Each structure stands twice: as structure tokens, then as C-alpha cells.
Amino acid sequence: MAQPQPNGVDNEDLEKTKKKKGPSLLRSSCFMVADPPPIAGEGGDEAATRRIPTHLVVTVNGLVGSANNWAYAAKQFMKRYPSDVVVLRSECNGAIKTLHGVDIMGKRLADEVTKFVECRPELQKISIVAHSLGGLVARYAIALLYSSNSSNKGEAVNEGKIAGLEPVNFITFATPHLGSRSHRQIPILRGVRALEKVAYHLSWIAGRSGKHLYLKDREKGKPPLLLQMVTDSGGLHFMSALRSFKRHVAYSNYCFDFIVGRKTSSIRRIHEVPKSRNFVQSSKYPHIVYVEKSNITEDDFSDDMIYKAKTTDEMEEAMIKSLKRIPWERIDVSFRKTMQKLFAHSTIQVKTYMINSAGADVISHMIDEFVL
């Protein structure tokens, strides 16, 4: 009797599918797996042997999104690295579930990744690719999945693991790392403070997630969750988990993203945002206008700052100082000259190819720079 595959596909059915269609994309529930080609150089019966991918790429959708939002990017990943990566398009936080809060969604994502990894013992590495709110959810989830590797003497051997795997790339697209409360963090409000105040009071519309984004969740004397997430306090190693990845990348829209501002998505102060006169032009990536190499620019942060921060500016500054202790590659994107510029927040991830195809070069850039 054929043994079932980890993704729920029977060996017999799989063989029939291969004979009819050749290499294919297998997707059962939230699992999307590449069917890798034969190992190069092997012939005869051994040619049928497949190299099993060992690098798990987890994609995470944003507010009121779904796993399908990453369909285009997932296909490009598998075309480029068919025998290296497995793409898990997370389905645990779709539609209305994205209103349940960063912590609850993070727990769901962590459970989903754990179950998938348990079914795939061959996996060795893990990378995260997240859009918008999904980036915050991913940061919470990796803290739950983090385990430090230390010697008997308590000395760190390496930077730790995520779900028992070696963490490699942590990539976000238009993620509000600093929340949405600060001035000009939601561009559609045009920086009008009266409108920003109204948005603050109406944040309940986005449920518990809105509460977290607007830093309104002070409970039992604790700082808002997003501030807690820039420390290792509270029993979860948020920063250690994030730091364990070899590479950190923040893609942000320079303009026409009406939902997430460029400061919060690129983890910068307003005077640190690049000027258009410094933009570069690339024929290969026409919408990538600025690339800031990774570096660590802050070292004067202390955990006390998140407790002392009371005003919006103080909370934002505390988050920036802490997150800048990690080396981020910052990629600025502009769709100003395209017909799809009004949909920049979705175009940056090619949410729907028919109306967001201008972002294809951004996805290509992400995949070209991806570290296996």
C-alpha cells in the first residue's frame, strides 16, 4: 500500500500526475511544494531520483489578505530554485482572521510552520517573506519558534534556530514595523492631524490588529505589543529570533502607498529617507530606485526605553533605535511612472498579476538576491 506524502498526496496519485503532466506544483491545504528535477549528471534508473529541497520559504499575507496573494512570487521561487526551496504559502491567517491581533496570528503561524516542519524532516533552513501586517505577524511567530543553541557553560554556539532550522532570509514588503500611529504613517490621510486623530479613534474597525498597529494596547502596566517586540523581555526572545537570521531586508514604497508610510516600512526617521535626487536607474529592475546596504547604526538602546516612552514620538524612536541594532538592507521602490501606481501597496508583492504586474521586477530582485 502506498505511503502518503507529507503534503497529503498519495505516491500512486503522484506518479500518475507526473506521467501525465511532468513536474508540477503540489498544493494541499496551505502546502505549496516544488516537484524538483532529476539530479544533474545522473543517468539510467538513477535519473529519476529527485533532489529533495531543504530550504523552507514561508510567505505571509497582510491585513484581509490570503495565501493567494503570494501565488506569483511562489511560482517564481520554484522556477528559479526548483530543487532547493519548498514554498509554504501560509493559510492560517486569511480574511477576517487578520483582525484578531498580531499575537494570536503569530501563534497560528508558528503552529502552522511547526506542523509543516514535522512532516518534512529533510528541511534544514528557513526563510520568511511577508507583506504588510504579515511582517509583524512573522516577527511574533519567529519569537515563538526560536531556540538558542548554547553550550553547557551557557556560551552561545551560534545565533539559534527557528523551528529547529537554520534561519537565513527575513524579508518584508511594505510592513508597518513602527505601527501606524505616528504622523504621516498612513499616507492617504495626507498628514492632516485632524484626520489622523479620527483614524486613531476608528482603529477598532481593524479589530485587535488595529489596536496593536495604533499602539493602543497598554495592558497591566505593559508597553504596547509592538514596543515589547523590539526587546527580549516578557518571556519571548523577539530580537534574538530576528537577529538569528543571516539577512534582513525591508522593501518599501517610496510613494503612492496609501496604507503604509515609507518611514514605518523602511524603519527610518523622516530625515533618513533617501531624496529622489539620489535615486538610481536600472534597466533590469526599473522600479527599484534606491538600495541601502545593511549596516548597524544604533547601539544606545536599553529595554527601559519601552517603559519610559509615553508619547507617540518617544515610542517610535524607541522602536527605531532597537530595530536598527540589526543590519537591514533597505530597498526603496517607486511605481510613480506606471499605471499601477495607485495600487502600490499591492503591486510591490504582485498580489494579482493582472493589475499588479509592474511589481514583477521587484519580485525578481528579491529572488535574485535571495540567499540559499
Coordinates of C-alpha atoms in Angstrom, one line a residue, residues 25-330:
L25 CA 3.3 22.3 -8.3
L26 CA 1.7 20.4 -5.5
R27 CA -0.6 22.2 -3.1
S28 CA -2.6 20.6 -0.3
S29 CA -4.2 22.9 2.2
C30 CA -1.6 25.5 2.9
F31 CA 1.3 23.5 1.5
M32 CA 2.8 24.5 -1.8
V33 CA 5.7 22.3 -2.9
A34 CA 8.0 22.3 -5.9
D35 CA 8.5 19.0 -7.7
P36 CA 12.3 19.2 -8.3
P37 CA 14.1 18.0 -11.4
P38 CA 16.4 15.0 -11.5
I39 CA 19.9 15.5 -10.1
A40 CA 22.2 16.7 -12.9
G41 CA 24.7 14.1 -14.2
E42 CA 22.8 11.0 -13.1
G43 CA 21.6 8.6 -15.7
G44 CA 19.7 5.3 -16.1
D45 CA 17.3 4.5 -13.3
E46 CA 19.0 7.0 -11.0
A47 CA 17.9 9.8 -13.3
A48 CA 14.5 9.5 -11.8
T49 CA 16.0 10.3 -8.4
R50 CA 14.9 13.7 -7.2
R51 CA 17.0 16.1 -5.1
I52 CA 14.9 16.9 -2.1
P53 CA 14.6 20.7 -1.3
T54 CA 15.9 21.5 2.1
H55 CA 15.2 25.3 2.3
L56 CA 11.7 26.3 3.5
V57 CA 10.3 29.6 2.4
V58 CA 7.3 30.8 4.4
T59 CA 5.2 33.5 2.8
V60 CA 2.8 35.5 5.0
N61 CA -0.1 37.7 3.8
G62 CA -1.2 41.1 5.2
L63 CA -4.4 42.6 6.5
V64 CA -7.5 41.0 5.0
G65 CA -5.3 39.1 2.6
S66 CA -4.9 35.4 1.7
A67 CA -2.3 32.8 0.7
N68 CA -3.1 33.5 -2.9
N69 CA -1.6 37.0 -2.6
W70 CA 1.9 35.3 -2.8
A71 CA 1.0 33.0 -5.7
Y72 CA 3.0 34.8 -8.3
A73 CA 6.1 35.1 -6.1
A74 CA 5.9 31.4 -5.1
K75 CA 5.8 30.3 -8.7
Q76 CA 8.9 32.5 -9.5
F77 CA 10.7 31.0 -6.5
M78 CA 10.1 27.5 -7.7
K79 CA 11.0 28.3 -11.3
R80 CA 14.3 29.7 -10.1
Y81 CA 15.2 27.3 -7.3
P82 CA 13.1 24.1 -8.1
S83 CA 15.5 21.7 -6.3
D84 CA 16.4 24.0 -3.4
V85 CA 13.3 25.5 -1.9
V86 CA 9.9 24.5 -0.7
V87 CA 7.4 27.3 -0.5
L88 CA 4.8 27.3 2.2
R89 CA 2.1 29.9 1.5
S90 CA 0.6 30.3 4.9
E91 CA -3.2 30.0 5.0
C92 CA -3.8 30.2 8.8
N93 CA -4.5 34.0 8.8
G94 CA -6.7 34.9 6.0
A95 CA -9.5 37.4 5.6
I96 CA -11.3 38.1 8.8
K97 CA -8.7 36.3 10.9
T98 CA -6.3 39.1 10.2
L99 CA -8.3 41.3 12.5
H100 CA -7.6 39.0 15.5
G101 CA -4.3 40.6 16.6
V102 CA -0.6 40.2 15.9
D103 CA 0.0 37.9 18.8
I104 CA -2.9 35.5 18.0
M105 CA -2.0 35.4 14.4
G106 CA 1.6 34.9 15.3
K107 CA 0.7 31.9 17.4
R108 CA -1.3 30.4 14.5
L109 CA 1.6 30.9 12.1
A110 CA 4.0 29.3 14.5
D111 CA 1.8 26.3 14.8
E112 CA 1.4 26.0 11.1
V113 CA 5.1 26.2 10.5
T114 CA 5.8 23.6 13.2
K115 CA 3.3 21.1 11.8
F116 CA 4.8 21.5 8.3
V117 CA 8.4 21.1 9.5
E118 CA 7.4 18.0 11.4
C119 CA 6.2 16.5 8.2
R120 CA 9.4 17.4 6.3
P121 CA 12.4 16.0 8.3
E122 CA 14.7 16.8 5.4
L123 CA 14.3 20.5 5.9
Q124 CA 17.4 22.3 7.1
K125 CA 16.9 26.1 6.5
I126 CA 14.1 28.6 6.8
S127 CA 13.4 32.0 5.3
I128 CA 10.4 34.4 5.8
V129 CA 8.8 36.6 3.1
A130 CA 6.0 38.7 4.4
H131 CA 3.7 41.5 3.2
S132 CA 2.3 44.4 5.3
L133 CA 0.9 43.3 8.6
G134 CA 2.2 39.8 7.8
G135 CA 5.7 41.1 8.6
L136 CA 4.7 41.9 12.2
V137 CA 2.9 38.5 12.5
A138 CA 6.1 36.8 11.3
R139 CA 8.2 38.7 13.8
Y140 CA 5.9 37.4 16.6
A141 CA 5.9 33.9 15.2
I142 CA 9.6 33.5 15.0
A143 CA 9.9 34.5 18.6
L144 CA 7.7 31.5 19.5
L145 CA 9.7 29.3 17.2
Y146 CA 13.1 30.5 18.3
S147 CA 15.5 28.3 20.3
S148 CA 19.0 29.3 21.2
N149 CA 21.9 26.9 20.8
S150 CA 24.2 27.1 23.8
S151 CA 27.0 25.0 25.3
N152 CA 26.8 23.5 28.8
K153 CA 28.6 26.6 30.1
G154 CA 25.9 28.8 28.7
E155 CA 28.0 30.2 26.0
A156 CA 26.3 30.8 22.7
V157 CA 27.4 28.4 19.9
N158 CA 25.6 30.2 17.1
E159 CA 22.6 32.6 16.7
G160 CA 20.0 29.9 17.3
K161 CA 17.4 28.2 15.2
I162 CA 13.8 28.8 14.1
A163 CA 11.5 25.8 14.3
G164 CA 14.8 23.7 14.6
L165 CA 16.0 25.1 11.2
E166 CA 18.8 27.5 10.3
P167 CA 17.3 30.9 9.7
V168 CA 18.5 32.6 6.5
N169 CA 16.4 35.4 5.0
F170 CA 13.9 37.6 6.8
I171 CA 12.2 39.8 4.1
T172 CA 9.3 42.2 4.5
F173 CA 7.3 44.2 1.9
A174 CA 5.6 47.4 3.0
T175 CA 5.4 46.3 6.6
P176 CA 4.5 48.9 9.3
H177 CA 7.4 47.9 11.6
L178 CA 6.8 51.0 13.7
G179 CA 3.0 50.8 13.7
S180 CA 0.5 53.2 12.1
R181 CA 0.1 55.8 14.8
S182 CA 2.8 58.3 14.1
H183 CA 2.5 61.4 11.9
R184 CA 2.2 60.5 8.2
Q185 CA 2.4 56.8 8.7
I186 CA -0.8 56.4 6.8
P187 CA -0.2 58.4 3.6
I188 CA -3.8 58.5 2.4
L189 CA -4.6 60.9 5.4
R190 CA -2.1 63.4 3.8
G191 CA -0.5 64.3 7.1
V192 CA -3.6 66.1 8.2
R193 CA -3.5 65.7 12.0
A194 CA -7.3 66.0 12.4
L195 CA -7.8 63.0 10.1
E196 CA -5.0 61.1 11.8
K197 CA -6.8 61.7 15.1
V198 CA -10.1 60.4 13.6
A199 CA -8.3 57.3 12.3
Y200 CA -6.8 56.7 15.7
H201 CA -10.3 56.6 17.3
L202 CA -11.6 54.4 14.5
S203 CA -8.8 51.9 14.7
W204 CA -11.3 49.5 16.4
I205 CA -12.6 48.8 12.9
A206 CA -9.5 46.7 12.3
G207 CA -10.2 44.7 15.5
R208 CA -7.4 43.7 17.8
S209 CA -4.9 44.2 15.0
G210 CA -5.9 47.9 14.8
K211 CA -5.3 48.2 18.5
H212 CA -1.8 46.8 18.0
L213 CA -1.0 49.0 15.0
Y214 CA -2.1 52.1 16.8
L215 CA -0.2 51.2 20.0
K216 CA -3.4 51.4 22.0
D217 CA -2.9 48.1 23.8
R218 CA -1.3 49.0 27.1
E219 CA -2.4 46.3 29.5
K220 CA -1.4 45.5 33.1
G221 CA 1.3 48.2 33.0
K222 CA 3.0 46.7 30.0
P223 CA 4.0 48.7 26.9
P224 CA 2.1 48.2 23.6
L225 CA 2.9 44.9 21.9
L226 CA 5.0 46.5 19.1
L227 CA 7.3 48.0 21.7
Q228 CA 7.6 44.7 23.5
M229 CA 8.6 43.2 20.2
V230 CA 11.8 45.2 20.0
T231 CA 13.2 43.6 23.1
D232 CA 13.7 40.1 24.5
S233 CA 11.7 40.8 27.6
G234 CA 8.4 39.3 28.6
G235 CA 9.4 35.6 28.1
L236 CA 9.8 35.8 24.3
H237 CA 13.1 36.5 22.5
F238 CA 11.8 38.8 19.8
M239 CA 15.1 40.4 19.0
S240 CA 17.2 37.3 19.4
A241 CA 14.9 35.5 17.0
L242 CA 15.1 38.3 14.4
R243 CA 18.8 38.6 14.8
S244 CA 19.3 34.9 14.2
F245 CA 18.6 35.4 10.5
K246 CA 21.6 35.9 8.3
R247 CA 19.9 38.6 6.2
H248 CA 17.2 41.2 6.9
V249 CA 15.5 43.1 4.1
A250 CA 12.9 45.8 4.1
Y251 CA 11.2 46.6 0.8
S252 CA 9.2 49.8 1.0
N253 CA 7.2 52.0 -1.4
Y254 CA 8.7 55.5 -1.7
C255 CA 5.4 56.9 -2.9
F256 CA 1.7 56.1 -3.7
D257 CA 1.4 53.5 -0.9
F258 CA -1.7 55.0 0.7
I259 CA -1.7 52.4 3.5
V260 CA 1.8 52.1 4.9
G261 CA 4.2 55.0 5.0
R262 CA 7.8 54.9 3.9
K263 CA 9.2 55.7 7.4
T264 CA 7.5 52.7 9.1
S265 CA 8.1 50.3 6.2
S266 CA 11.8 51.1 5.9
I267 CA 12.5 51.7 9.7
R268 CA 13.8 55.2 9.2
R269 CA 13.4 58.6 10.7
I270 CA 12.0 61.1 8.2
H271 CA 15.3 62.8 7.5
E272 CA 16.9 59.4 6.8
V273 CA 14.5 58.6 3.9
P274 CA 16.5 59.0 0.6
K275 CA 15.9 62.0 -1.6
S276 CA 14.7 61.5 -5.1
R277 CA 17.9 63.2 -6.5
N278 CA 19.8 60.2 -5.1
F279 CA 17.7 57.6 -6.9
V280 CA 19.4 55.2 -9.3
Q281 CA 18.1 53.7 -12.6
S282 CA 18.3 50.1 -13.5
S283 CA 17.1 48.5 -16.7
K284 CA 16.9 45.2 -15.0
Y285 CA 14.9 46.4 -12.0
P286 CA 13.2 49.6 -13.3
H287 CA 11.1 50.1 -10.1
I288 CA 14.0 49.6 -7.6
V289 CA 15.1 53.2 -7.1
Y290 CA 17.4 53.0 -4.1
V291 CA 19.3 50.3 -2.3
E292 CA 20.8 50.8 1.1
K293 CA 23.3 48.2 2.1
S294 CA 22.9 46.6 5.5
N295 CA 24.6 48.2 8.5
I296 CA 24.0 48.7 12.2
T297 CA 23.6 52.3 13.0
E298 CA 22.2 52.3 16.6
D299 CA 23.8 51.0 19.8
D300 CA 22.4 53.2 22.6
F301 CA 19.1 51.3 23.1
S302 CA 18.1 49.8 26.5
D303 CA 15.0 47.9 27.4
D304 CA 14.0 50.6 29.8
M305 CA 13.2 52.9 26.9
I306 CA 10.0 51.0 26.0
Y307 CA 8.6 51.6 29.5
K308 CA 9.6 55.2 29.6
A309 CA 8.2 56.0 26.2
K310 CA 4.8 57.7 26.7
T311 CA 4.3 59.9 23.6
T312 CA 3.9 58.7 20.1
D313 CA 7.3 60.2 19.1
E314 CA 9.0 58.6 22.0
M315 CA 7.5 55.2 21.2
E316 CA 8.5 55.4 17.6
E317 CA 12.1 56.5 18.5
A318 CA 12.4 53.5 20.9
M319 CA 11.4 51.1 18.2
I320 CA 13.7 52.6 15.6
K321 CA 16.7 52.6 18.0
S322 CA 16.1 48.9 18.8
L323 CA 15.4 47.7 15.3
K324 CA 18.4 49.5 13.9
R325 CA 20.6 47.3 16.1
I326 CA 20.0 44.7 13.4
P327 CA 21.6 45.2 9.9
W328 CA 18.8 45.9 7.4
E329 CA 19.0 46.1 3.7
R330 CA 16.6 48.8 2.7

